[in-house]
Coordinates of C-alpha atoms in Angstrom, one line a residue:
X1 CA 6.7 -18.8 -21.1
X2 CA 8.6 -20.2 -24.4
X3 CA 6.5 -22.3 -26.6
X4 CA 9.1 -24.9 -26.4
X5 CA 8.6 -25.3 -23.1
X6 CA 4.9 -25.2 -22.8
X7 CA 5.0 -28.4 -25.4
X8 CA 7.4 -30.2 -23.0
X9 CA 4.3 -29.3 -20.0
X10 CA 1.6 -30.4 -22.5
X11 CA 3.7 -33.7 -23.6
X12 CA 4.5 -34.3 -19.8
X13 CA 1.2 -34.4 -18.8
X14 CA -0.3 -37.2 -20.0
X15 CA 3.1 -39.3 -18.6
X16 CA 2.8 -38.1 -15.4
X17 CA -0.9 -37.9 -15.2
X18 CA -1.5 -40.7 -12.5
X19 CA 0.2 -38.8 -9.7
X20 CA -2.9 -36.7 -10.1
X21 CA -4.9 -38.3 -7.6
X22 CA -1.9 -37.8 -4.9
X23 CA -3.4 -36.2 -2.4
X24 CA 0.0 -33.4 -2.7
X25 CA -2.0 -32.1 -5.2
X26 CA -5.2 -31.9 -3.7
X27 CA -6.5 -29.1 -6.2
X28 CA -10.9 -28.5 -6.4
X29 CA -11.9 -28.6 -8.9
X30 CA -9.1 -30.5 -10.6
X31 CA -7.1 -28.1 -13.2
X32 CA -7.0 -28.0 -16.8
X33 CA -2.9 -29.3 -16.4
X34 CA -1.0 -30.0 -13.7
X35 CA 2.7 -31.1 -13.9
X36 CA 4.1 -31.7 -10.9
X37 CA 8.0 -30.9 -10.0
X38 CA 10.0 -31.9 -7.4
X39 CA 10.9 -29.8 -4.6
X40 CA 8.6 -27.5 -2.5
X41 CA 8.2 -23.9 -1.7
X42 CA 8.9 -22.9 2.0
X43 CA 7.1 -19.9 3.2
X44 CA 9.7 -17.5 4.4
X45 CA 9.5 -15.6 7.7
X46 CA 8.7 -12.2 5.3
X47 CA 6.8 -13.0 2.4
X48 CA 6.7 -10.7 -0.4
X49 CA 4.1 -10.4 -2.9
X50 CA 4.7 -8.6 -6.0
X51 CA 2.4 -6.9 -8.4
X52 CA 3.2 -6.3 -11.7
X53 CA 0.7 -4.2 -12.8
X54 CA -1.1 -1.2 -11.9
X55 CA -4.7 -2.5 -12.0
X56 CA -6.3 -1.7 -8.4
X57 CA -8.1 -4.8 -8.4
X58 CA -5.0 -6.4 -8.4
X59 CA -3.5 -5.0 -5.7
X60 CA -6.5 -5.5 -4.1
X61 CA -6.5 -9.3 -4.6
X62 CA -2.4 -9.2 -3.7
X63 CA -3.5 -7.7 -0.4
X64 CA -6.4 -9.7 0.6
X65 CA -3.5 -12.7 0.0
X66 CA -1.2 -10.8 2.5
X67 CA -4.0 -10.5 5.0
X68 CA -4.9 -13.6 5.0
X69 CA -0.8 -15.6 5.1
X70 CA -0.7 -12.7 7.7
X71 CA -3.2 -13.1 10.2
X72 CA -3.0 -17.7 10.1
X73 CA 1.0 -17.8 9.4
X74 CA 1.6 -15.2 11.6
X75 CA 4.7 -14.0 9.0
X76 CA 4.5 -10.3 8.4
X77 CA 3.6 -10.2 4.5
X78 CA 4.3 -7.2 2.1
X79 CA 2.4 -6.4 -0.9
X80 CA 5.1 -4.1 -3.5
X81 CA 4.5 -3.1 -6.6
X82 CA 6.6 -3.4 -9.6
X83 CA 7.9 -5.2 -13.1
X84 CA 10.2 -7.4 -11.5
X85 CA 10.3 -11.2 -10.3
X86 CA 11.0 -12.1 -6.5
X87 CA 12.2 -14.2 -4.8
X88 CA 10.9 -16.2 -1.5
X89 CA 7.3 -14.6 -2.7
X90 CA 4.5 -14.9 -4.6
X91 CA 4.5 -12.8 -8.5
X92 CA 1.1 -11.5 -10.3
X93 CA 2.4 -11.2 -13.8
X94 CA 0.0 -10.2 -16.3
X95 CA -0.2 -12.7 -19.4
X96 CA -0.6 -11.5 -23.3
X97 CA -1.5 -15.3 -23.9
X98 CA -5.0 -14.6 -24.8
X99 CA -5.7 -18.6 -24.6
X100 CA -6.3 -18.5 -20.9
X101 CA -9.7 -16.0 -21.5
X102 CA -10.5 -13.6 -18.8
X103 CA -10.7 -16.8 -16.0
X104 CA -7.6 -19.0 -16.9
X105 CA -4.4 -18.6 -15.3
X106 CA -1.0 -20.0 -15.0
X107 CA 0.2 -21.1 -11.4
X108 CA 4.3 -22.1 -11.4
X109 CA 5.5 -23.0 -7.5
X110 CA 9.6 -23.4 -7.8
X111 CA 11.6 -24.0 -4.5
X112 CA 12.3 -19.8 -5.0
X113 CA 9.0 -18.1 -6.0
X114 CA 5.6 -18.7 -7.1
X115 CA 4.4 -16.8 -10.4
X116 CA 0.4 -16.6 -10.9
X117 CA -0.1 -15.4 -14.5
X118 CA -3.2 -14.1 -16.1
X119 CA -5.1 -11.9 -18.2
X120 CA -7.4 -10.6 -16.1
X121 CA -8.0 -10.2 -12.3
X122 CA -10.8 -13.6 -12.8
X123 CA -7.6 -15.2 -13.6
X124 CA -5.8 -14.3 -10.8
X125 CA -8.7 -14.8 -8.2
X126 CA -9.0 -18.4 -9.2
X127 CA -5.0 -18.8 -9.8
X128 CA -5.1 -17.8 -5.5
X129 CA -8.0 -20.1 -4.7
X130 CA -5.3 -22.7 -6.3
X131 CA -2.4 -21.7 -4.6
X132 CA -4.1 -21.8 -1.4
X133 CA -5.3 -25.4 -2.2
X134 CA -2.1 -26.1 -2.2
X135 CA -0.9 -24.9 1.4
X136 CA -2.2 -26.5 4.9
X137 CA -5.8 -26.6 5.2
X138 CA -5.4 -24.8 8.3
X139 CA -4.7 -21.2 5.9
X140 CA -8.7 -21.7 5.9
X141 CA -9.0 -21.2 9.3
X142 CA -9.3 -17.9 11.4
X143 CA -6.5 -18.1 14.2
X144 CA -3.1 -17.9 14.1
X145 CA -1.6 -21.6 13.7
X146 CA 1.4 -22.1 15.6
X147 CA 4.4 -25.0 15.0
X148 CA 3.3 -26.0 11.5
X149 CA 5.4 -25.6 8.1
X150 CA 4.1 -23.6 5.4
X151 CA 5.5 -25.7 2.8
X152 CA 3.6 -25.7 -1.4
X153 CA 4.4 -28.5 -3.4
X154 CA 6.4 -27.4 -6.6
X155 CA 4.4 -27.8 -9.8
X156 CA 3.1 -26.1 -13.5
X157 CA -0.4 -25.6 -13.9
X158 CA -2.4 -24.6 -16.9
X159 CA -5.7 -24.2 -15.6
X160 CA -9.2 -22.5 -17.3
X161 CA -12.9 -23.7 -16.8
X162 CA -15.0 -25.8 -19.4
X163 CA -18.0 -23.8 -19.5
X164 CA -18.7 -20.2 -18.5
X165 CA -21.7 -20.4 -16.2
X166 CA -21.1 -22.2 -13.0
X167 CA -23.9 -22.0 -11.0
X168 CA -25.4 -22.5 -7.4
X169 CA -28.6 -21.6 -6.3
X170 CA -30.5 -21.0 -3.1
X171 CA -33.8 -20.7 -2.6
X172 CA -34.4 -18.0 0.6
X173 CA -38.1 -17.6 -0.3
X174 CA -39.3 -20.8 1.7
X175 CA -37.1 -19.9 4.3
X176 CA -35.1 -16.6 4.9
X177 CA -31.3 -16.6 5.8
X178 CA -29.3 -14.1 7.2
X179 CA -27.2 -11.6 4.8
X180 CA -24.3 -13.1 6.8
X181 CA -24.8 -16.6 6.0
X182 CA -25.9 -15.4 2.2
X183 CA -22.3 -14.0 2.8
X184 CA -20.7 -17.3 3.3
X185 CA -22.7 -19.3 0.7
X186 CA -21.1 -16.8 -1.7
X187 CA -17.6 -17.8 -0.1
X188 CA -18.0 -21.1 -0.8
X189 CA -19.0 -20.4 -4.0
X190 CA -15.9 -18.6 -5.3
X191 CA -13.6 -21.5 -3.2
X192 CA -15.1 -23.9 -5.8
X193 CA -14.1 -21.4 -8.8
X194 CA -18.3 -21.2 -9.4
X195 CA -19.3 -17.7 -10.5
X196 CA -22.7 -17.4 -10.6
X197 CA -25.5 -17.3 -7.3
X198 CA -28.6 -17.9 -8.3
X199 CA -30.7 -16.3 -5.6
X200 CA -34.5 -17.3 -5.3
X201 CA -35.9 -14.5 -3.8
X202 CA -39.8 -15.0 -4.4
X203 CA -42.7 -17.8 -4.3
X204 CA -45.7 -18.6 -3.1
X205 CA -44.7 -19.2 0.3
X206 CA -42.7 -15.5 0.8
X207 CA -41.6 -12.7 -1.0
X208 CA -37.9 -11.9 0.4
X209 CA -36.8 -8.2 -1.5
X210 CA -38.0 -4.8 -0.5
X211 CA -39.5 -3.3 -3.6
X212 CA -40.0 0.5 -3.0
X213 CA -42.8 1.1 -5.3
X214 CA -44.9 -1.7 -3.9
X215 CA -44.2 -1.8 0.0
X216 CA -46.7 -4.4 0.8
X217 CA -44.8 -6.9 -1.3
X218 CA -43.0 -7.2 2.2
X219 CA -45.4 -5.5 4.3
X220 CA -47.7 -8.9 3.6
X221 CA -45.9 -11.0 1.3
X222 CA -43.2 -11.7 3.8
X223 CA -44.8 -13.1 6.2
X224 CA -47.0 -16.3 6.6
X225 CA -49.1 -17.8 9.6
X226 CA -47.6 -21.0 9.9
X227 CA -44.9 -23.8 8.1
X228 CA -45.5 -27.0 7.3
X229 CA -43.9 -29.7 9.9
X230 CA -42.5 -32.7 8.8
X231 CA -43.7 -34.2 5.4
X232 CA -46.1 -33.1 3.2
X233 CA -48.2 -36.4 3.2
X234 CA -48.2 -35.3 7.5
X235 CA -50.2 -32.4 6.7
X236 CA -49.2 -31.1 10.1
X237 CA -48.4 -27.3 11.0
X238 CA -46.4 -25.4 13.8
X239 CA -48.6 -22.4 14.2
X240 CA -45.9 -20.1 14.6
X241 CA -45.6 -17.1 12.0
X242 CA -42.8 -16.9 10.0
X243 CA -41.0 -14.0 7.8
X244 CA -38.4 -12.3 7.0
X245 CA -36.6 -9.9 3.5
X246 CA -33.8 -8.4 2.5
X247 CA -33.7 -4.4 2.5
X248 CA -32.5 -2.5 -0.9
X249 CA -29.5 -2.3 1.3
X250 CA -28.9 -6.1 2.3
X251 CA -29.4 -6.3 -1.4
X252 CA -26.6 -3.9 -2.7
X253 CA -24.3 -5.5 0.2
X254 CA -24.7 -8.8 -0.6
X255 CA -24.0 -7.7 -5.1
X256 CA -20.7 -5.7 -4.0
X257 CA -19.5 -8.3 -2.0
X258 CA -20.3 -11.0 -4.4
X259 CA -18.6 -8.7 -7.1
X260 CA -15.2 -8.8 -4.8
X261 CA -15.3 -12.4 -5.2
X262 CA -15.8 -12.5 -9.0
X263 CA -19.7 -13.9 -8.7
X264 CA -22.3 -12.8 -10.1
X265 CA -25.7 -13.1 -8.2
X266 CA -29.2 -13.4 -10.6
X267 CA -31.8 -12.4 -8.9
X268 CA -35.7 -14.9 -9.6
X269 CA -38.8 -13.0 -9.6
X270 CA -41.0 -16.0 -10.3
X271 CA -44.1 -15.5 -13.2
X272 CA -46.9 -15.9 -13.6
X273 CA -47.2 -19.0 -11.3
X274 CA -45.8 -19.4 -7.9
X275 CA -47.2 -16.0 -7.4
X276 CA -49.5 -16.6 -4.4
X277 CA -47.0 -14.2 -1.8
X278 CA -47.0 -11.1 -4.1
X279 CA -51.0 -11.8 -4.2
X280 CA -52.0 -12.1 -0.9
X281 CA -50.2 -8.7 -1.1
X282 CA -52.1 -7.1 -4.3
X283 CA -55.0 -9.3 -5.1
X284 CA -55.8 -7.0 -8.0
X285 CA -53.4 -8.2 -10.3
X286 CA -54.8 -12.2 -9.7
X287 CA -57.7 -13.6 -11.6
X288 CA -59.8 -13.2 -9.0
X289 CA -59.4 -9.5 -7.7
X290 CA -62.2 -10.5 -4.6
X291 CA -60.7 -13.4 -3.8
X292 CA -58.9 -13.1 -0.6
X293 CA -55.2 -14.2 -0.7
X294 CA -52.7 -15.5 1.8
X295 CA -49.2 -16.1 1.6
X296 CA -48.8 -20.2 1.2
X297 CA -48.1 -22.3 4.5
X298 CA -48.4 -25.7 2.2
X299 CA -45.3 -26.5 0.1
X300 CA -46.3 -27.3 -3.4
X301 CA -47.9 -25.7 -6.7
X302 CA -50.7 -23.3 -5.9
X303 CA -53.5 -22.6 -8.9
X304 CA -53.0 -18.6 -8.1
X305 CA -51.3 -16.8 -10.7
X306 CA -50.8 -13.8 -12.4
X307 CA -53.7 -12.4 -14.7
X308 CA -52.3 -10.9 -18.0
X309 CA -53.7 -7.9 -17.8
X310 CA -52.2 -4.6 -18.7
X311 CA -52.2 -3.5 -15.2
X312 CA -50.4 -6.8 -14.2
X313 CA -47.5 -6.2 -16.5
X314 CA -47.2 -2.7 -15.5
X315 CA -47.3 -3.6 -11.9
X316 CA -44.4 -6.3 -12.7
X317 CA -41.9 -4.2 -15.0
X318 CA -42.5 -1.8 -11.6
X319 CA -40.5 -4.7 -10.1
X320 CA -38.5 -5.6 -12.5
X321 CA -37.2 -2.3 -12.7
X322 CA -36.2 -2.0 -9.3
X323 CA -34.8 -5.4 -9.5
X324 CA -32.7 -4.2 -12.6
X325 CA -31.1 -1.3 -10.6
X326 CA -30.2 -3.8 -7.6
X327 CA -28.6 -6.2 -9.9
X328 CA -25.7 -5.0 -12.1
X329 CA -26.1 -8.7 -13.6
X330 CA -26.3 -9.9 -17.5
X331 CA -29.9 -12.3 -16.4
X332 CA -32.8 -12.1 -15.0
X333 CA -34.5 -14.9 -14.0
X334 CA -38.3 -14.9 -14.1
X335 CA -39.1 -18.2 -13.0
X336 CA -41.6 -19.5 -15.5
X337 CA -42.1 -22.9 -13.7
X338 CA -45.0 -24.9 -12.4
X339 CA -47.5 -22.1 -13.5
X340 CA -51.5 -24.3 -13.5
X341 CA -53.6 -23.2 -16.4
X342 CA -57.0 -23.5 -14.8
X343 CA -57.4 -20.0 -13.8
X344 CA -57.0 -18.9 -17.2
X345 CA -58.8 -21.9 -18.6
X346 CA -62.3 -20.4 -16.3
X347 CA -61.1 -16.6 -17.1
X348 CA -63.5 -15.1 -19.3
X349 CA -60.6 -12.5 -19.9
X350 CA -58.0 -15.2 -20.6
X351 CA -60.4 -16.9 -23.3
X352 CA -61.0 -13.7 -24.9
X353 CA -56.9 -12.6 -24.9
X354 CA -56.5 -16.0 -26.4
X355 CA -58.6 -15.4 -29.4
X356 CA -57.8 -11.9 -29.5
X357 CA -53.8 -12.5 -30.0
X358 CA -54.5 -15.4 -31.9
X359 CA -53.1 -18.0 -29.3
X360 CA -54.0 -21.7 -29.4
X361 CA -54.4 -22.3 -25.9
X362 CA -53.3 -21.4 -22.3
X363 CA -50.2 -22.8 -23.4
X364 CA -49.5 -20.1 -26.0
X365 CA -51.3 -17.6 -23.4
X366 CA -48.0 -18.1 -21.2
X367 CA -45.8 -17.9 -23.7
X368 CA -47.2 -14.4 -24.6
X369 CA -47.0 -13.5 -21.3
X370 CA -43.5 -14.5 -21.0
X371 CA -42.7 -12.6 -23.9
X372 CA -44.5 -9.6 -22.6
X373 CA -41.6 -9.6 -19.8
X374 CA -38.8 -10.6 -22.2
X375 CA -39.4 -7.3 -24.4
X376 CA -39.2 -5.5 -21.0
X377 CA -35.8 -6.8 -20.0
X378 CA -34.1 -6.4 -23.2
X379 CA -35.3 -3.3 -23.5
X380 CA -33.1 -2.3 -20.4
X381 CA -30.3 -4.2 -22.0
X382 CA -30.4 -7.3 -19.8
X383 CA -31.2 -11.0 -21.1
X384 CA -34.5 -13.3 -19.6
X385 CA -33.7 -16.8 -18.0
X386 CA -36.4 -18.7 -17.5
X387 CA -36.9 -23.0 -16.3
X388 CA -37.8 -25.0 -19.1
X389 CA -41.8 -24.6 -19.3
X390 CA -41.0 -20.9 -21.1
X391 CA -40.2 -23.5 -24.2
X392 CA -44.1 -24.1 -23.9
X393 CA -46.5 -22.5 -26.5
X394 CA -43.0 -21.1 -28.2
X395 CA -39.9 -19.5 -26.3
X396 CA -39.6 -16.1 -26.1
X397 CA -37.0 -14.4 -28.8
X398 CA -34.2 -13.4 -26.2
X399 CA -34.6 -16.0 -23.9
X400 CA -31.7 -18.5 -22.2
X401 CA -33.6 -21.6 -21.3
X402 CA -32.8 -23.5 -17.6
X403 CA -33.4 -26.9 -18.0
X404 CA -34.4 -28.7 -15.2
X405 CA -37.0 -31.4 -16.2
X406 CA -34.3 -33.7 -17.6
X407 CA -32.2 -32.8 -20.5
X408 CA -34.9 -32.0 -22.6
X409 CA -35.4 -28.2 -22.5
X410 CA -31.8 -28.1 -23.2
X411 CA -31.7 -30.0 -25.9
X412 CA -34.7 -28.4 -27.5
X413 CA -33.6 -24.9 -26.8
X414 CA -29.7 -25.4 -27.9
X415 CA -31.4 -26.8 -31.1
X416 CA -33.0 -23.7 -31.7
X417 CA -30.0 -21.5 -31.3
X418 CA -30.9 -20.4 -27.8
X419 CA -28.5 -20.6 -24.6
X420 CA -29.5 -23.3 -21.9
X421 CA -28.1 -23.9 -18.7
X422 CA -28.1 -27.4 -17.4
X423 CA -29.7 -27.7 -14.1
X424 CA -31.5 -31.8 -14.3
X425 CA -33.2 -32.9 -11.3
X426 CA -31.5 -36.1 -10.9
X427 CA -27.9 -34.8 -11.2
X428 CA -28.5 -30.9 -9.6
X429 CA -31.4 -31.1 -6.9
X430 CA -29.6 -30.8 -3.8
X431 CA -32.5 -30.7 -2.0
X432 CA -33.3 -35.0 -2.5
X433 CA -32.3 -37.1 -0.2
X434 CA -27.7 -37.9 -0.5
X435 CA -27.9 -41.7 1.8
X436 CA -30.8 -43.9 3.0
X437 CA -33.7 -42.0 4.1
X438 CA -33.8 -43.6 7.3
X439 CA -30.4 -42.4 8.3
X440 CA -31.3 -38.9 7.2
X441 CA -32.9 -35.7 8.3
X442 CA -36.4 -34.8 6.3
X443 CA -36.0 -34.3 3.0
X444 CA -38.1 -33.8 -0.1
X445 CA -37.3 -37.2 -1.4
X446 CA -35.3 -38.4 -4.3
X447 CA -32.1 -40.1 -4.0
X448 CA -29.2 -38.3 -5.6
X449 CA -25.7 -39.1 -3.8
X450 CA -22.3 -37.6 -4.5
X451 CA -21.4 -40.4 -6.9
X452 CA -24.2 -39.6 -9.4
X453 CA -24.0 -35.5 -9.8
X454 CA -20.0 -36.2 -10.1
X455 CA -21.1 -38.3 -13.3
X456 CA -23.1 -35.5 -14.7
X457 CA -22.7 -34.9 -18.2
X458 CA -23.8 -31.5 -18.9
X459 CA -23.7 -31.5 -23.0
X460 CA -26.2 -34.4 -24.1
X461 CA -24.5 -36.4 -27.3
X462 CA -27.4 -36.2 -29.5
X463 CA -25.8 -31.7 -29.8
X464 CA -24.4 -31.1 -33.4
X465 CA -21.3 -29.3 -32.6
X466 CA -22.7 -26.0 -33.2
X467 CA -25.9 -26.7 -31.2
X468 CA -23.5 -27.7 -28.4
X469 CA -22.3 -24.2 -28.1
X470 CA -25.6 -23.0 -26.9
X471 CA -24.6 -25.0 -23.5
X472 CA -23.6 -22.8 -21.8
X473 CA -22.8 -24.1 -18.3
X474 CA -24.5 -26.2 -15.6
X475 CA -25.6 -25.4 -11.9
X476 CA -26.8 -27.4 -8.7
X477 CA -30.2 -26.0 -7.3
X478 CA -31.0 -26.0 -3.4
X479 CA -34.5 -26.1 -2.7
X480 CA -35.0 -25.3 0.8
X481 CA -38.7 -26.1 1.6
X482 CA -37.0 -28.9 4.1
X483 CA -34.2 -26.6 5.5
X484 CA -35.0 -24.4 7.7
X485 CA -31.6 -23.6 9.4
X486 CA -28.1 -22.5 7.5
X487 CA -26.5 -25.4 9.0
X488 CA -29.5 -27.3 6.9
X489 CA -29.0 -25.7 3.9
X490 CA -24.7 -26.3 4.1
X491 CA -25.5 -30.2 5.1
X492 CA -27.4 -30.8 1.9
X493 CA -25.3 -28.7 -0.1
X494 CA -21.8 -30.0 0.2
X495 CA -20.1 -31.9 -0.8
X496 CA -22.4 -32.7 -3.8
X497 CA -21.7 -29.3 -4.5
X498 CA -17.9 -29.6 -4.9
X499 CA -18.9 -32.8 -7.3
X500 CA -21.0 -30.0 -9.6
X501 CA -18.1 -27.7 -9.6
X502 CA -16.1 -29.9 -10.9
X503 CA -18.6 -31.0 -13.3
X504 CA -18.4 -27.3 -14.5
X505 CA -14.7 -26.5 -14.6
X506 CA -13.0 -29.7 -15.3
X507 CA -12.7 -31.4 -18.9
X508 CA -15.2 -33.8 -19.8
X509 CA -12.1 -36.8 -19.4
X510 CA -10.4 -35.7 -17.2
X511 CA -12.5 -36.7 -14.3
X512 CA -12.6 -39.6 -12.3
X513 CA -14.9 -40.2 -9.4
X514 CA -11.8 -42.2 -7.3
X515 CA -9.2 -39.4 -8.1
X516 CA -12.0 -36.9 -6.9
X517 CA -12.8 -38.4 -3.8
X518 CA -9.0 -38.3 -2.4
X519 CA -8.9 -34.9 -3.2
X520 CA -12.3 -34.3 -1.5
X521 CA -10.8 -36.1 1.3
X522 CA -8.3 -33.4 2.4
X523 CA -10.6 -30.8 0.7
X524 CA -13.3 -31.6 3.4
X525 CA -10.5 -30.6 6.2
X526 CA -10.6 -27.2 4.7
X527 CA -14.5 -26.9 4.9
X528 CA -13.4 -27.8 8.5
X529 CA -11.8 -25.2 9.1
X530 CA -14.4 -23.2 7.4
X531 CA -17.0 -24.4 9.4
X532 CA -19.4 -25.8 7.2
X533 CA -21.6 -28.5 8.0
X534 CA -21.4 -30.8 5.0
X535 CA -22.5 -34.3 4.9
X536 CA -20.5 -36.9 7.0
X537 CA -18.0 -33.8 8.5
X538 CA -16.9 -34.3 12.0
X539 CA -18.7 -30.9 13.2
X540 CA -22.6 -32.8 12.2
X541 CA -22.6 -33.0 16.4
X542 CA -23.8 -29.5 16.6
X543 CA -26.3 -30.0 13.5
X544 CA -30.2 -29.8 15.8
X545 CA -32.9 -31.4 13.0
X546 CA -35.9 -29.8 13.3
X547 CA -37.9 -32.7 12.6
X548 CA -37.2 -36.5 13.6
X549 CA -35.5 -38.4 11.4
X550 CA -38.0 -40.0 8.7
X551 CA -39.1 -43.7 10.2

């Protein structure tokens, strides 16, 4: 593209700007640029796409397009490869513009062809996600449509994301969900040009991933006698056992087909608190090896936790190491929440560790523990994440901090030159309460609707500019202790988190709740078709609640 003409897009942009919110546009998360131009782009009875390159992934991508025109359009698609432009198609042109990164793209819809430019397959997968945007919401669906026209409104669109973590997370150790619906949350991850799944795979109340080495991690840990019904303050139980983990197998399925979709998933071992499921399982490595342990039944913290003893980090890097070869990922998140100090306080062995390495308090005591697994990690070349109590006592040399307790972690990490990844309560819990309690199903509490995790600021002010670096990206945490169901999880979920993706891709003023909401309007047609139950969708008929609603 002539530089000439990319200054007449830039300069053009901010004129035409307002038609934006137009719901002809209806693009989610809203692009970098977007100049619109009149005319549209007919799907023709034979589409064509054409790939200019030789990269596999590529052709990959250009085929899963073909399949997927295909099998709703019905119009027999053709993926070709070769250097040239054509027309009535669809062109995957690689870019030498190294301003786009390996996830930008250009997207440029004439009444004769659509060009998606990019540097690097990332580019192109989100580039598609756009076009697609851009069609009938009914390309979402399954079946053949019949009697509709294929028509894509004409435009220019320079698009790339703010920060480079995007991030969703789902806790399956209160509950366990199916690979296949694990499947779809990744789906819907990559529709909102996310790229990270944050998968919480342990607590006190389960342990959810097959670990060779230690079989009764899901022999035991797995499985509790009962689940807490209603609210905590109820105190009230079904009785029924409950379990459920995912096989080395479910494991690598779920990473390669995560990887398709340009995700990556980090797998959360939680340490040294919240370890009351791998206890009840090997009480040796707890602080009190008689003690009998079982897997949690009541939501909450529990005071049993990991001793630091050798043994206990030997038995843990056995974890970790079979967690490492699972996970092709950069992280590894080790929890480092919620982790109650009185068992070490009353631990003769804890007291004497403390004055033996010098440490101030229990405080310090979890910070050397934490640094005990940091050295670990590195060591196989992968980096720690951790939630915002690692910054107690000191944070550990490598580590990227996850800041949910406010802003505050973030801040404090970023200012000493570590990476943090914003993740606030108020903004990100997807697990509080979206409308008036007494309209909704059970829910932990809170109150954060759409309106306020759209406003979400993810780099606080007070940053220097090189401080601000360290921010690396922002992500919206589901907590699941009230969910017991997919269809529970996808209600609390979305749409807050299409508000969080845009949060993550879109520049900082460029949004604009009212502009977002139209778009969300026609976007929730496609989670329709989809079949998701979000909040307020027409499909919420079929949604059973476990519990009465809250009186």
């Amino acid at each position: 593209m002539k530089k000439s003409f990319q200054l007449f897009v830039l300069l053009s942009f901010w004129v035409l700007c307002p038609v934006l919110g137009q719901t002809s546009y209806p693009i989610l998360p809203k692009p970098l640029q977007l100049l619109p131009k009149e005319g549209t782009f007919i799907l023709p009875q034979n589409p064509v796409i054409a790939v200019a390159s030789t990269d596999p992934v590529l052709r990959c991508l250009a085929e899963e397009l073909a399949n997927k025109i295909g099998s709703v359009t019905g119009k027999d698609t053709k993926v070709f490869a070769g250097n040239f432009r054509v027309k009535d198609g669809i062109n995957f042109v690689a870019s030498k513009d190294d301003k786009l990164g390996e996830e930008g793209y250009f997207l440029e819809i004439t009444p004769k062809r659509i060009i998606i430019t990019a540097e690097q397959p990332k580019g192109f997968f989100y580039g598609i996600q756009s076009l697609l945007q851009l069609m009938p919401a009914e390309i979402y669906g399954v079946r053949r449509v019949e009697n509709i026209k294929w028509s894509i409104p004409c435009c220019l669109i320079e698009d790339r994301p703010r920060y480079a973590y995007r991030g969703l997370m789902l806790d399956a150790a209160r509950y366990f969900y199916p690979v296949s619906f694990i499947k779809k949350y990744i789906d819907l991850i990559a529709l909102h040009k996310m790229n990270t799944f944050h998968w919480h795979l342990t607590d006190d109340q389960g342990w959810r991933i097959e670990i060779k080495k230690y079989p009764k991690l899901t022999q035991v840990g797995s499985q509790r006698r009962q689940t807490m019904l209603g609210h905590y303050s109820d105190q009230k139980y079904d009785g029924k056992p409950y379990g459920g983990y995912y096989t080395q197998d479910d494991i690598r399925e779920v990473v390669r087909y995560a990887q398709e979709r340009f995700v990556t998933v980090i797998p959360e071992i939680e340490m040294p608190g919240h370890a009351l499921a791998a206890l009840a399982a090997y009480p040796e490595y707890g602080n009190n090896p008689d003690k009998i342990y079982q897997v949690g039944t009541k939501w909450g913290v529990h005071e049993d936790v990991f001793a630091p003893r050798e043994e206990t980090f030997r038995f843990l890097e056995g974890i970790l190491a079979e967690v490492i070869d699972l996970f092709p990922s950069q992280y590894i998140h080790i929890g480092g929440d919620e982790c109650p100090k009185k068992q070490w306080a009353e631990s003769r062995f804890c007291q004497e560790l403390i004055k033996k390495e010098g440490l101030k308090d229990e405080h310090e005591l979890q910070s050397y523990f934490i640094r005990r697994i940091d050295k670990f990690i590195t060591s196989k070349g992968r980096k720690m994440i951790g939630w915002d109590e690692i910054l107690e006592g000191g944070i550990s040399p490598n580590a990227t901090v996850m800041s949910w307790q406010g802003i505050e972690g973030g801040v404090a990490a970023a200012k000493q030159r570590h990476d943090a990844i914003m993740t606030p309560g108020n903004f990100c819990y997807l697990d509080h309460y979206q409308a008036d309690s007494k309209t909704q199903p059970i829910a932990i509490g809170g109150f954060t609707p759409l309106e306020e995790s759209y406003s979400y600021e993810p780099t606080p002010s007070n940053l220097t500019p090189d401080e601000a670096k360290h921010i690396i990206g922002v992500q919206g945490n589901v907590w699941t202790e009230y969910m017991p169901t997919p269809e529970y999880v996808e209600y609390m979920t979305f749409p807050r988190a299409c508000a969080l993706a845009e949060v993550g891709w879109t520049a900082k003023n460029d949004k604009n709740i009212d502009d977002f909401k139209k778009r969300l309007d026609v976007h929730k047609k496609r989670l329709d078709h989809l079949n998701v139950n979000y909040f307020e969708a027409p499909i919420n008929h079929k949604f059973t609640y476990r519990w009465p609603l809250k009186k």
